[in-house]
Amino acid sequence: MSTSQASPQSDSSNVEVRMRAVLERQKQAHIREGAPSAELRIDRINRAIGLIVDHKDEICAALSADFGYRSTDQSIMSDVVGSLGGLRDAKKYLRKWMRPERRSAMFPMNLAGGKARVEYQPLGTVGLITPWNFPMAMTFSPLAGIFSAGNRVMMKPSEYTPRASELLARMFSSAYDENEVAVFTGGPDVGQAFSALPFDHIIFIGATAVGKHIMRAAAENLVPVTLELGGKSPTIIGRSAAMQMSTDRIMNGKMLNAGQICLAPDYVFVPKGSEEAFVSSAKHSVAAMYPSLKDNPDYTSVINQRHYDRLQGYISDAQSKGARIVEINPANEDFSQQPAHKIPPTLLLDVTEDMKIAQEEIFGPLLMVKTYSGVDEAIDYINTHPRPLALYYFGEDKVEQSRVLNRTTSGGVAVNDVMMHVAQEDLPFGGVGASGMGSYHGHDGFKNFSHAKAVFEQGRRFDLGRFMRPPFTPRLRKILLSQVKR
Ligand code: NAD
């Protein structure tokens, strides 16, 4: 069993040669061995589950070291338990998913005993490119679909989490032949060479801007892509919403992983006049969860200096252009001296469109608070911006809720909560427009990583085709013309 990880010294052309060779071997193995049995798929899934269970402590330690500080409980929740759910679900249902699906044969072929079905075939080798924010969950969650559909996989984890990426390379090389799974570590240069490979499918999880490069590279080989991207996920608090319950859930979503979540609420719309109620309620929610922040073991750091500076830049840019900044710092701690890059949750009010924070995905513990007079104002704002990955509505007004849901298009929606739709394995997870294309999780993941092959079996009851073969007869014409009607 050989490891496919690139040492930091290896130059990218060397890695490229090795990646091409592994892909070629995986393709040959797929052709030679054909679609794997359900038992082999389950075995691959079991090995993945075993890796997570056996390495849970190492996983949490690597993630904390990579982030500067990351809550162990949060890592257990998001990257350990969060990685297991999809794999277990796939194991349970994959035999059912693998069954051919009967479809209806068309008249008149059905009369002759013609039969139609869809058979789900593995695609072959899937290329998986992952981000740094949940290095394990973003790897194992798509693997559930990739393995259940019978594929092999090559992965390129993020350079921002070097320890977690090295751990992934080590874990997979200990449990899989590289003909089944191969991990290549490295930065954007390795990512670029990786996305130019003639995979059977690429799934990219990362930023919208990088997603465009991936799609361009994949287009050269006509490789289909699933793009799981980011963006600005809006939240609307309706007039009928219970404010404290809403801020408890919103601030939890904003502070988990220090807001470094593709699904984190990016901005919140509150009814005009409710801003102060929102601010005081949000302060209360934060203090209840995090009486202090700086040394609180539950509160995670911003990943690195670059992202810390980016987020501080949003605050100073907004402040200089007239925004009101409300830092929520329950214990009044001094954040100017600290070993990690922790940023207290910060609300930004009176934000205008010329501010950077209004234009870019926040991806950190900052939240813009906007106001609306009528809910259509919030809907119109959302519709003049790129389609988001998620949208959240809080309130009890069903008419308003369906107006918001019907008039906006987002990858997914949670009502009276944030982000929890991602935890429903039976719902497709994916974006739309600028937030991505294609979806996975559960049965949708199985289908996303399968080729739905159409199979038609001609009936033997009588040779229907003889009417359709030349020489064409007046009878055929009569039959055909009988079909030309409204
Ligand atoms: P990123 O796009 O910068 O990097 C993701 C991966 O792509 C990394 O492995 C990186 O090395 C690689 N990469 C970078 N440039 C590349 C290039 N030119 N060609 C090929 N590969 C390249 O994203 P990130 O900073 O790691 O993660 C944050 C982003 O990911 C946010 O926008 C967030 O919303 C998004 N995200 C989306 C989801 C989702 O499921 N939709 C989940 C997590 C994160």
Short mmCIF file of C-alpha atoms and ligand atoms in Angstrom, two decimals:
data_model
loop_
_atom_site.label_atom_id
_atom_site.label_comp_id
_atom_site.label_asym_id
_atom_site.label_seq_id
_atom_site.Cartn_x
_atom_site.Cartn_y
_atom_site.Cartn_z
CA MET A 1 0.00 0.00 0.00
CA SER A 2 1.61 3.26 -0.99
CA THR A 3 0.84 6.75 0.14
CA SER A 4 0.09 9.33 -2.50
CA GLN A 5 0.67 12.41 -0.44
CA ALA A 6 2.96 15.03 -1.90
CA SER A 7 5.72 16.23 0.37
CA PRO A 8 5.79 20.01 0.61
CA GLN A 9 9.06 19.96 -1.35
CA SER A 10 7.74 18.01 -4.28
CA ASP A 11 7.31 20.27 -7.21
CA SER A 12 3.89 20.45 -8.74
CA SER A 13 4.84 18.89 -12.08
CA ASN A 14 6.13 15.86 -10.22
CA VAL A 15 2.85 15.63 -8.32
CA GLU A 16 0.97 16.04 -11.56
CA VAL A 17 2.76 13.06 -13.09
CA ARG A 18 1.95 10.95 -10.05
CA MET A 19 -1.66 12.08 -9.99
CA ARG A 20 -2.09 11.19 -13.66
CA ALA A 21 -0.54 7.78 -13.07
CA VAL A 22 -2.84 7.04 -10.11
CA LEU A 23 -5.90 8.18 -12.08
CA GLU A 24 -4.93 5.94 -14.96
CA ARG A 25 -4.49 2.97 -12.61
CA GLN A 26 -7.83 3.67 -10.94
CA LYS A 27 -9.52 3.82 -14.33
CA GLN A 28 -7.94 0.55 -15.44
CA ALA A 29 -8.97 -1.11 -12.18
CA HIS A 30 -12.52 0.13 -12.65
CA ILE A 31 -12.70 -1.27 -16.18
CA ARG A 32 -11.12 -4.56 -15.09
CA GLU A 33 -13.17 -5.08 -11.95
CA GLY A 34 -16.46 -3.46 -13.02
CA ALA A 35 -19.13 -2.17 -10.68
CA PRO A 36 -18.35 -3.20 -7.10
CA SER A 37 -20.80 -5.40 -5.22
CA ALA A 38 -22.90 -4.00 -2.40
CA GLU A 39 -20.62 -5.88 0.02
CA LEU A 40 -17.50 -4.15 -1.27
CA ARG A 41 -19.21 -0.74 -1.14
CA ILE A 42 -20.25 -1.41 2.46
CA ASP A 43 -16.73 -2.57 3.26
CA ARG A 44 -15.30 0.69 1.88
CA ILE A 45 -17.79 2.66 3.96
CA ASN A 46 -16.98 0.60 7.07
CA ARG A 47 -13.29 1.31 6.62
CA ALA A 48 -14.07 5.05 6.45
CA ILE A 49 -16.17 4.81 9.61
CA GLY A 50 -13.32 2.91 11.29
CA LEU A 51 -10.84 5.66 10.38
CA ILE A 52 -12.98 8.35 11.98
CA VAL A 53 -13.67 6.34 15.14
CA ASP A 54 -10.05 5.23 15.59
CA HIS A 55 -8.57 8.66 14.93
CA LYS A 56 -11.10 10.88 16.68
CA ASP A 57 -8.57 12.30 19.17
CA GLU A 58 -5.94 12.86 16.51
CA ILE A 59 -8.56 14.55 14.33
CA CYS A 60 -9.53 17.00 17.09
CA ALA A 61 -5.89 17.72 17.95
CA ALA A 62 -4.92 18.32 14.33
CA LEU A 63 -7.89 20.63 13.79
CA SER A 64 -7.16 22.64 16.91
CA ALA A 65 -3.51 23.03 15.93
CA ASP A 66 -4.47 24.07 12.40
CA PHE A 67 -7.01 26.64 13.58
CA GLY A 68 -4.80 28.07 16.30
CA TYR A 69 -7.56 26.92 18.62
CA ARG A 70 -10.65 24.89 17.88
CA SER A 71 -13.15 23.58 20.40
CA THR A 72 -12.79 19.80 20.79
CA ASP A 73 -16.49 19.39 21.48
CA GLN A 74 -17.26 21.32 18.34
CA SER A 75 -14.84 19.18 16.32
CA ILE A 76 -16.45 16.03 17.70
CA MET A 77 -19.85 17.42 16.73
CA SER A 78 -18.98 18.75 13.27
CA ASP A 79 -16.09 16.64 12.00
CA VAL A 80 -16.39 13.33 13.88
CA VAL A 81 -20.11 12.76 14.47
CA GLY A 82 -20.82 14.97 11.47
CA SER A 83 -18.74 12.67 9.27
CA LEU A 84 -20.42 9.48 10.46
CA GLY A 85 -24.10 10.24 9.81
CA GLY A 86 -23.95 10.16 6.03
CA LEU A 87 -21.73 7.06 5.92
CA ARG A 88 -24.10 5.13 8.20
CA ASP A 89 -27.11 6.23 6.21
CA ALA A 90 -25.49 5.16 2.93
CA LYS A 91 -24.57 1.78 4.39
CA LYS A 92 -28.15 1.23 5.47
CA TYR A 93 -29.81 2.17 2.20
CA LEU A 94 -27.33 1.50 -0.59
CA ARG A 95 -28.76 -1.91 -1.58
CA LYS A 96 -32.12 -0.23 -2.09
CA TRP A 97 -30.55 2.66 -4.03
CA MET A 98 -28.64 0.23 -6.27
CA ARG A 99 -31.81 -1.50 -7.46
CA PRO A 100 -32.75 -0.78 -11.07
CA GLU A 101 -35.76 1.53 -11.30
CA ARG A 102 -38.68 0.40 -13.41
CA ARG A 103 -40.00 3.00 -15.83
CA SER A 104 -42.95 2.93 -18.23
CA ALA A 105 -42.40 1.87 -21.83
CA MET A 106 -44.20 4.02 -24.39
CA PHE A 107 -47.13 2.99 -26.54
CA PRO A 108 -47.06 0.97 -28.74
CA MET A 109 -43.82 -0.71 -27.58
CA ASN A 110 -45.43 -1.51 -24.23
CA LEU A 111 -48.07 -3.58 -26.04
CA ALA A 112 -45.36 -5.76 -27.53
CA GLY A 113 -43.89 -6.37 -24.08
CA GLY A 114 -41.22 -3.64 -24.25
CA LYS A 115 -39.70 -2.81 -20.88
CA ALA A 116 -37.87 0.29 -19.66
CA ARG A 117 -35.64 0.74 -16.63
CA VAL A 118 -32.85 2.86 -15.22
CA GLU A 119 -29.69 1.17 -13.98
CA TYR A 120 -27.36 3.13 -11.73
CA GLN A 121 -23.74 2.62 -12.70
CA PRO A 122 -20.62 3.88 -10.94
CA LEU A 123 -19.01 6.78 -12.79
CA GLY A 124 -15.45 5.52 -12.19
CA THR A 125 -13.07 7.90 -10.43
CA VAL A 126 -14.35 11.02 -8.70
CA GLY A 127 -12.00 13.94 -7.94
CA LEU A 128 -12.80 15.60 -4.61
CA ILE A 129 -11.37 19.03 -3.74
CA THR A 130 -12.11 20.20 -0.20
CA PRO A 131 -11.87 23.41 1.87
CA TRP A 132 -10.32 24.05 5.29
CA ASN A 133 -13.35 24.91 7.41
CA PHE A 134 -14.49 21.32 8.10
CA PRO A 135 -11.63 19.22 6.70
CA MET A 136 -13.06 15.87 7.86
CA ALA A 137 -16.79 16.43 7.36
CA MET A 138 -16.19 17.90 3.89
CA THR A 139 -14.25 14.75 2.99
CA PHE A 140 -16.30 11.98 4.57
CA SER A 141 -19.72 13.42 3.82
CA PRO A 142 -19.31 13.29 0.01
CA LEU A 143 -17.52 9.95 0.39
CA ALA A 144 -20.83 8.42 1.52
CA GLY A 145 -22.30 9.16 -1.90
CA ILE A 146 -19.09 8.42 -3.81
CA PHE A 147 -18.62 4.99 -2.19
CA SER A 148 -22.28 3.96 -2.14
CA ALA A 149 -22.43 4.63 -5.88
CA GLY A 150 -19.41 2.33 -6.34
CA ASN A 151 -16.74 4.85 -7.28
CA ARG A 152 -13.07 5.28 -6.59
CA VAL A 153 -11.79 8.63 -5.44
CA MET A 154 -8.82 10.96 -5.53
CA MET A 155 -8.77 13.87 -3.10
CA LYS A 156 -7.07 17.22 -2.71
CA PRO A 157 -7.59 18.68 0.78
CA SER A 158 -6.74 22.27 1.76
CA GLU A 159 -3.26 23.64 2.39
CA TYR A 160 -4.72 25.88 5.12
CA THR A 161 -5.07 22.90 7.45
CA PRO A 162 -1.76 21.07 6.84
CA ARG A 163 -2.01 18.79 9.88
CA ALA A 164 -5.54 17.68 9.08
CA SER A 165 -4.61 17.17 5.43
CA GLU A 166 -1.54 15.08 6.32
CA LEU A 167 -3.70 13.08 8.71
CA LEU A 168 -6.21 12.44 5.93
CA ALA A 169 -3.40 11.22 3.66
CA ARG A 170 -2.04 8.96 6.39
CA MET A 171 -5.43 7.59 7.43
CA PHE A 172 -6.55 6.74 3.90
CA SER A 173 -3.24 5.18 2.88
CA SER A 174 -3.48 2.91 5.94
CA ALA A 175 -6.91 1.56 5.02
CA TYR A 176 -7.24 1.70 1.23
CA ASP A 177 -5.24 0.72 -1.77
CA GLU A 178 -4.49 3.81 -3.83
CA ASN A 179 -6.50 2.20 -6.62
CA GLU A 180 -9.51 2.87 -4.37
CA VAL A 181 -8.59 6.11 -2.60
CA ALA A 182 -5.63 8.43 -3.05
CA VAL A 183 -4.93 11.73 -1.30
CA PHE A 184 -2.75 14.49 -2.74
CA THR A 185 -1.86 17.38 -0.47
CA GLY A 186 -0.72 20.78 -1.66
CA GLY A 187 -1.91 24.27 -2.48
CA PRO A 188 -3.67 25.93 -5.40
CA ASP A 189 -0.93 24.80 -7.85
CA VAL A 190 -1.64 21.16 -7.00
CA GLY A 191 -5.37 22.01 -7.05
CA GLN A 192 -5.02 23.45 -10.53
CA ALA A 193 -3.22 20.38 -11.87
CA PHE A 194 -5.74 18.18 -10.06
CA SER A 195 -8.78 19.90 -11.57
CA ALA A 196 -7.27 19.52 -15.06
CA LEU A 197 -7.26 15.71 -14.79
CA PRO A 198 -9.76 13.72 -16.87
CA PHE A 199 -11.81 12.43 -13.93
CA ASP A 200 -15.23 10.91 -14.44
CA HIS A 201 -16.64 13.58 -12.15
CA ILE A 202 -15.28 16.40 -9.98
CA ILE A 203 -16.83 17.61 -6.77
CA PHE A 204 -15.38 20.88 -5.57
CA ILE A 205 -16.25 22.34 -2.18
CA GLY A 206 -14.92 25.86 -1.80
CA ALA A 207 -15.24 29.48 -2.80
CA THR A 208 -17.39 30.69 -5.70
CA ALA A 209 -14.43 32.46 -7.33
CA VAL A 210 -12.34 29.25 -7.32
CA GLY A 211 -15.35 27.24 -8.50
CA LYS A 212 -15.15 29.12 -11.81
CA HIS A 213 -11.55 27.95 -12.30
CA ILE A 214 -12.57 24.38 -11.53
CA MET A 215 -15.42 24.45 -14.03
CA ARG A 216 -13.19 25.97 -16.70
CA ALA A 217 -10.52 23.30 -16.16
CA ALA A 218 -13.10 20.51 -16.11
CA ALA A 219 -14.66 21.79 -19.33
CA GLU A 220 -11.43 20.97 -21.22
CA ASN A 221 -12.11 17.27 -20.57
CA LEU A 222 -15.92 17.58 -20.47
CA VAL A 223 -15.78 16.38 -16.88
CA PRO A 224 -19.13 16.95 -15.11
CA VAL A 225 -18.88 18.98 -11.93
CA THR A 226 -20.66 19.29 -8.64
CA LEU A 227 -19.83 22.70 -7.18
CA GLU A 228 -20.54 23.26 -3.51
CA LEU A 229 -19.81 26.95 -3.14
CA GLY A 230 -20.36 29.77 -0.70
CA GLY A 231 -21.98 33.18 -0.69
CA LYS A 232 -24.12 35.34 1.51
CA SER A 233 -26.96 33.42 3.17
CA PRO A 234 -29.76 35.78 4.27
CA THR A 235 -32.00 35.50 7.31
CA ILE A 236 -35.38 37.17 7.57
CA ILE A 237 -36.95 37.70 10.95
CA GLY A 238 -40.67 38.16 10.42
CA ARG A 239 -42.84 40.34 12.66
CA SER A 240 -44.43 37.17 14.06
CA ALA A 241 -41.08 35.71 15.19
CA ALA A 242 -40.15 35.23 18.83
CA MET A 243 -37.04 37.44 19.03
CA GLN A 244 -35.15 35.63 21.79
CA MET A 245 -35.63 32.20 20.24
CA SER A 246 -34.55 33.62 16.88
CA THR A 247 -31.35 35.25 18.16
CA ASP A 248 -30.47 32.16 20.24
CA ARG A 249 -30.46 30.10 17.06
CA ILE A 250 -28.98 32.72 14.75
CA MET A 251 -26.09 33.60 17.08
CA ASN A 252 -25.36 29.93 17.68
CA GLY A 253 -25.12 29.45 13.90
CA LYS A 254 -22.96 32.56 13.59
CA MET A 255 -20.54 31.54 16.34
CA LEU A 256 -20.12 27.84 15.67
CA ASN A 257 -16.67 27.40 14.12
CA ALA A 258 -16.43 31.19 14.61
CA GLY A 259 -18.82 31.67 11.71
CA GLN A 260 -16.49 29.92 9.27
CA ILE A 261 -19.32 27.91 7.76
CA CYS A 262 -20.64 28.10 4.23
CA LEU A 263 -24.18 28.09 5.69
CA ALA A 264 -23.64 30.64 8.44
CA PRO A 265 -26.20 33.44 8.38
CA ASP A 266 -24.42 36.31 6.61
CA TYR A 267 -26.97 39.06 7.14
CA VAL A 268 -30.23 39.35 8.97
CA PHE A 269 -33.26 41.41 8.04
CA VAL A 270 -35.34 42.65 10.95
CA PRO A 271 -38.53 44.72 10.78
CA LYS A 272 -37.77 48.47 10.92
CA GLY A 273 -37.87 49.55 14.55
CA SER A 274 -36.75 46.13 15.86
CA GLU A 275 -33.00 46.72 15.49
CA GLU A 276 -32.46 47.53 19.15
CA ALA A 277 -34.58 44.57 20.25
CA PHE A 278 -32.45 42.36 17.98
CA VAL A 279 -29.18 43.76 19.36
CA SER A 280 -30.11 43.32 23.00
CA SER A 281 -31.57 39.89 22.37
CA ALA A 282 -28.41 38.85 20.45
CA LYS A 283 -26.25 40.08 23.36
CA HIS A 284 -28.31 37.99 25.73
CA SER A 285 -28.00 34.90 23.48
CA VAL A 286 -24.22 35.27 23.23
CA ALA A 287 -23.73 35.80 26.97
CA ALA A 288 -25.83 32.71 27.74
CA MET A 289 -23.70 30.54 25.44
CA TYR A 290 -20.33 32.22 26.01
CA PRO A 291 -20.04 34.13 29.33
CA SER A 292 -16.49 34.85 28.19
CA LEU A 293 -14.80 34.34 24.83
CA LYS A 294 -11.03 34.74 24.86
CA ASP A 295 -10.14 31.63 26.83
CA ASN A 296 -13.49 29.93 26.50
CA PRO A 297 -12.79 26.35 25.33
CA ASP A 298 -16.04 26.36 23.34
CA TYR A 299 -15.07 29.33 21.17
CA THR A 300 -13.00 28.69 18.05
CA SER A 301 -10.39 30.91 16.42
CA VAL A 302 -10.37 32.45 13.00
CA ILE A 303 -8.15 30.14 10.93
CA ASN A 304 -5.15 32.40 10.29
CA GLN A 305 -3.76 35.92 10.15
CA ARG A 306 -4.93 36.45 6.57
CA HIS A 307 -8.55 35.75 7.42
CA TYR A 308 -8.24 37.66 10.71
CA ASP A 309 -7.02 40.71 8.77
CA ARG A 310 -9.72 40.25 6.14
CA LEU A 311 -12.45 40.27 8.82
CA GLN A 312 -10.94 43.21 10.75
CA GLY A 313 -10.72 44.98 7.39
CA TYR A 314 -14.49 44.55 6.89
CA ILE A 315 -15.12 46.14 10.29
CA SER A 316 -12.81 49.13 9.76
CA ASP A 317 -14.02 49.68 6.19
CA ALA A 318 -17.67 49.63 7.34
CA GLN A 319 -16.92 51.87 10.31
CA SER A 320 -15.12 54.43 8.14
CA LYS A 321 -18.14 54.52 5.82
CA GLY A 322 -20.63 55.14 8.62
CA ALA A 323 -21.73 51.72 9.91
CA ARG A 324 -22.52 51.21 13.58
CA ILE A 325 -20.41 48.46 15.10
CA VAL A 326 -21.66 46.48 18.08
CA GLU A 327 -19.02 44.13 19.43
CA ILE A 328 -20.55 41.53 21.73
CA ASN A 329 -17.97 40.88 24.40
CA PRO A 330 -19.81 39.61 27.51
CA ALA A 331 -16.76 39.66 29.83
CA ASN A 332 -15.25 42.85 28.38
CA GLU A 333 -12.05 41.05 27.49
CA ASP A 334 -9.12 42.65 25.73
CA PHE A 335 -8.62 40.90 22.39
CA SER A 336 -5.58 42.94 21.35
CA GLN A 337 -3.19 40.41 22.95
CA GLN A 338 -4.02 36.78 22.34
CA PRO A 339 -2.25 33.66 21.15
CA ALA A 340 -4.89 32.70 18.55
CA HIS A 341 -7.00 34.80 16.19
CA LYS A 342 -10.25 35.02 18.10
CA ILE A 343 -12.73 37.70 17.11
CA PRO A 344 -15.76 38.44 19.28
CA PRO A 345 -19.13 38.24 17.56
CA THR A 346 -19.79 41.63 16.02
CA LEU A 347 -23.00 43.14 14.67
CA LEU A 348 -22.82 45.75 11.93
CA LEU A 349 -25.79 48.10 11.53
CA ASP A 350 -26.52 50.83 8.99
CA VAL A 351 -24.48 48.96 6.41
CA THR A 352 -24.51 50.35 2.86
CA GLU A 353 -23.83 48.55 -0.40
CA ASP A 354 -20.48 50.28 -0.95
CA MET A 355 -19.04 48.56 2.13
CA LYS A 356 -16.87 45.49 1.53
CA ILE A 357 -18.85 43.46 4.05
CA ALA A 358 -21.98 43.97 1.95
CA GLN A 359 -20.23 42.62 -1.13
CA GLU A 360 -18.20 39.63 0.01
CA GLU A 361 -19.02 36.42 1.84
CA ILE A 362 -18.27 37.14 5.53
CA PHE A 363 -17.14 33.66 6.64
CA GLY A 364 -16.44 34.76 10.20
CA PRO A 365 -18.26 35.89 13.39
CA LEU A 366 -19.57 39.17 11.95
CA LEU A 367 -23.24 39.71 11.16
CA MET A 368 -24.88 42.52 9.21
CA VAL A 369 -28.23 43.69 10.55
CA LYS A 370 -30.51 45.23 7.94
CA THR A 371 -34.06 46.48 8.21
CA TYR A 372 -37.19 46.27 6.09
CA SER A 373 -40.59 47.95 6.16
CA GLY A 374 -42.53 45.31 4.29
CA VAL A 375 -41.20 41.78 3.76
CA ASP A 376 -41.18 42.34 -0.02
CA GLU A 377 -38.35 44.81 0.52
CA ALA A 378 -36.22 42.04 2.01
CA ILE A 379 -37.26 39.65 -0.76
CA ASP A 380 -36.37 42.20 -3.44
CA TYR A 381 -32.96 42.80 -1.89
CA ILE A 382 -32.23 39.07 -1.86
CA ASN A 383 -33.36 38.77 -5.48
CA THR A 384 -31.01 41.51 -6.65
CA HIS A 385 -28.06 39.55 -5.27
CA PRO A 386 -26.54 36.20 -6.31
CA ARG A 387 -28.60 33.17 -5.37
CA PRO A 388 -27.55 32.08 -1.88
CA LEU A 389 -26.65 28.65 -0.55
CA ALA A 390 -29.22 28.95 2.22
CA LEU A 391 -32.05 31.20 3.33
CA TYR A 392 -33.55 31.34 6.81
CA TYR A 393 -36.98 32.54 7.79
CA PHE A 394 -38.11 33.06 11.37
CA GLY A 395 -41.77 33.55 12.17
CA GLU A 396 -45.16 31.93 12.63
CA ASP A 397 -46.89 33.68 9.74
CA LYS A 398 -47.43 30.88 7.20
CA VAL A 399 -48.57 33.25 4.45
CA GLU A 400 -45.44 35.35 4.84
CA GLN A 401 -43.30 32.22 5.06
CA SER A 402 -44.60 30.87 1.76
CA ARG A 403 -44.21 34.28 0.14
CA VAL A 404 -40.55 34.34 1.16
CA LEU A 405 -39.95 30.74 0.06
CA ASN A 406 -41.83 31.03 -3.23
CA ARG A 407 -40.29 34.30 -4.30
CA THR A 408 -36.66 33.48 -3.51
CA THR A 409 -34.34 30.79 -4.86
CA SER A 410 -31.65 29.38 -2.61
CA GLY A 411 -29.85 26.06 -2.34
CA GLY A 412 -31.85 25.18 0.77
CA VAL A 413 -34.01 26.69 3.46
CA ALA A 414 -34.42 26.31 7.20
CA VAL A 415 -37.49 27.75 8.88
CA ASN A 416 -37.18 28.88 12.50
CA ASP A 417 -33.58 27.76 12.61
CA VAL A 418 -30.33 28.11 10.72
CA MET A 419 -28.21 25.44 9.01
CA MET A 420 -30.12 22.45 10.34
CA HIS A 421 -31.31 21.40 6.88
CA VAL A 422 -27.73 20.25 6.18
CA ALA A 423 -28.09 17.66 8.95
CA GLN A 424 -31.08 16.00 7.25
CA GLU A 425 -29.45 13.21 5.28
CA ASP A 426 -32.67 12.66 3.33
CA LEU A 427 -32.57 16.19 1.87
CA PRO A 428 -30.37 17.13 -1.10
CA PHE A 429 -27.60 19.50 -0.09
CA GLY A 430 -26.28 21.91 -2.69
CA GLY A 431 -26.38 25.40 -4.08
CA VAL A 432 -28.00 27.15 -7.00
CA GLY A 433 -26.58 29.80 -9.31
CA ALA A 434 -23.51 31.40 -7.73
CA SER A 435 -23.75 29.12 -4.69
CA GLY A 436 -23.19 25.99 -6.75
CA MET A 437 -24.67 23.21 -8.82
CA GLY A 438 -25.49 19.58 -8.18
CA SER A 439 -26.29 18.20 -4.76
CA TYR A 440 -25.41 15.33 -2.52
CA HIS A 441 -26.32 13.63 0.81
CA GLY A 442 -28.36 10.45 1.10
CA HIS A 443 -30.08 9.10 -1.99
CA ASP A 444 -29.36 12.36 -3.83
CA GLY A 445 -25.65 11.78 -3.26
CA PHE A 446 -25.89 8.25 -4.60
CA LYS A 447 -27.60 9.55 -7.74
CA ASN A 448 -25.22 12.47 -8.12
CA PHE A 449 -22.24 10.11 -8.26
CA SER A 450 -23.95 7.50 -10.47
CA HIS A 451 -24.63 7.33 -14.15
CA ALA A 452 -28.38 6.80 -14.64
CA LYS A 453 -28.26 4.47 -17.58
CA ALA A 454 -31.45 4.12 -19.62
CA VAL A 455 -32.15 0.54 -20.65
CA PHE A 456 -34.93 -0.48 -23.02
CA GLU A 457 -35.65 -4.13 -23.73
CA GLN A 458 -37.72 -4.77 -26.81
CA GLY A 459 -40.66 -7.13 -26.37
CA ARG A 460 -40.84 -10.48 -28.10
CA ARG A 461 -44.61 -10.79 -28.32
CA PHE A 462 -44.63 -9.61 -31.90
CA ASP A 463 -42.23 -7.82 -34.22
CA LEU A 464 -43.63 -4.35 -33.86
CA GLY A 465 -40.71 -2.91 -35.75
CA ARG A 466 -41.73 -4.53 -39.01
CA PHE A 467 -44.45 -1.84 -39.48
CA MET A 468 -41.83 0.83 -39.10
CA ARG A 469 -39.27 -0.54 -41.54
CA PRO A 470 -39.27 0.33 -45.23
CA PRO A 471 -40.90 -0.15 -47.52
CA PHE A 472 -43.29 2.21 -45.72
CA THR A 473 -46.91 1.23 -46.20
CA PRO A 474 -50.18 3.15 -46.23
CA ARG A 475 -50.96 1.30 -42.98
CA LEU A 476 -47.91 2.80 -41.24
CA ARG A 477 -48.88 6.21 -42.49
CA LYS A 478 -52.40 5.69 -41.12
CA ILE A 479 -51.02 4.67 -37.71
CA LEU A 480 -48.62 7.61 -37.63
CA LEU A 481 -51.25 10.11 -38.70
CA SER A 482 -53.60 8.80 -36.04
CA GLN A 483 -51.03 10.10 -33.52
CA VAL A 484 -51.01 13.60 -35.00
CA LYS A 485 -53.63 15.17 -32.79
CA ARG A 486 -53.88 17.58 -29.87
P1 NAD B 1 -11.05 27.75 -1.57
O1 NAD B 1 -11.95 27.76 -2.75
O2 NAD B 1 -10.05 28.84 -1.44
O3 NAD B 1 -10.22 26.38 -1.51
C1 NAD B 1 -10.86 25.13 -1.62
C2 NAD B 1 -9.90 24.12 -2.20
O4 NAD B 1 -9.58 24.51 -3.54
C3 NAD B 1 -8.57 24.02 -1.46
O5 NAD B 1 -8.22 22.66 -1.39
C4 NAD B 1 -7.61 24.80 -2.35
O6 NAD B 1 -6.28 24.36 -2.26
C5 NAD B 1 -8.17 24.51 -3.72
N1 NAD B 1 -7.85 25.54 -4.71
C6 NAD B 1 -7.58 26.85 -4.52
N2 NAD B 1 -7.38 27.47 -5.70
C7 NAD B 1 -7.51 26.53 -6.66
C8 NAD B 1 -7.43 26.54 -8.08
N3 NAD B 1 -7.16 27.66 -8.75
N4 NAD B 1 -7.65 25.39 -8.74
C9 NAD B 1 -7.94 24.25 -8.07
N5 NAD B 1 -8.03 24.17 -6.74
C10 NAD B 1 -7.82 25.30 -6.03
O7 NAD B 1 -12.02 27.69 -0.30
P2 NAD B 1 -11.63 27.69 1.21
O8 NAD B 1 -11.12 29.02 1.59
O9 NAD B 1 -10.82 26.49 1.52
O10 NAD B 1 -13.06 27.46 1.88
C11 NAD B 1 -13.97 28.50 2.11
C12 NAD B 1 -15.01 28.59 1.02
O11 NAD B 1 -15.61 27.32 0.82
C13 NAD B 1 -16.15 29.52 1.38
O12 NAD B 1 -16.51 30.27 0.27
C14 NAD B 1 -17.26 28.59 1.80
O13 NAD B 1 -18.55 29.11 1.65
C15 NAD B 1 -17.03 27.43 0.86
N6 NAD B 1 -17.60 26.20 1.39
C16 NAD B 1 -18.69 25.68 0.77
C17 NAD B 1 -19.28 24.54 1.29
C18 NAD B 1 -20.52 23.96 0.68
O14 NAD B 1 -20.86 22.83 1.00
N7 NAD B 1 -21.22 24.67 -0.19
C19 NAD B 1 -18.73 23.91 2.40
C20 NAD B 1 -17.61 24.45 2.97
C21 NAD B 1 -17.03 25.60 2.47
#
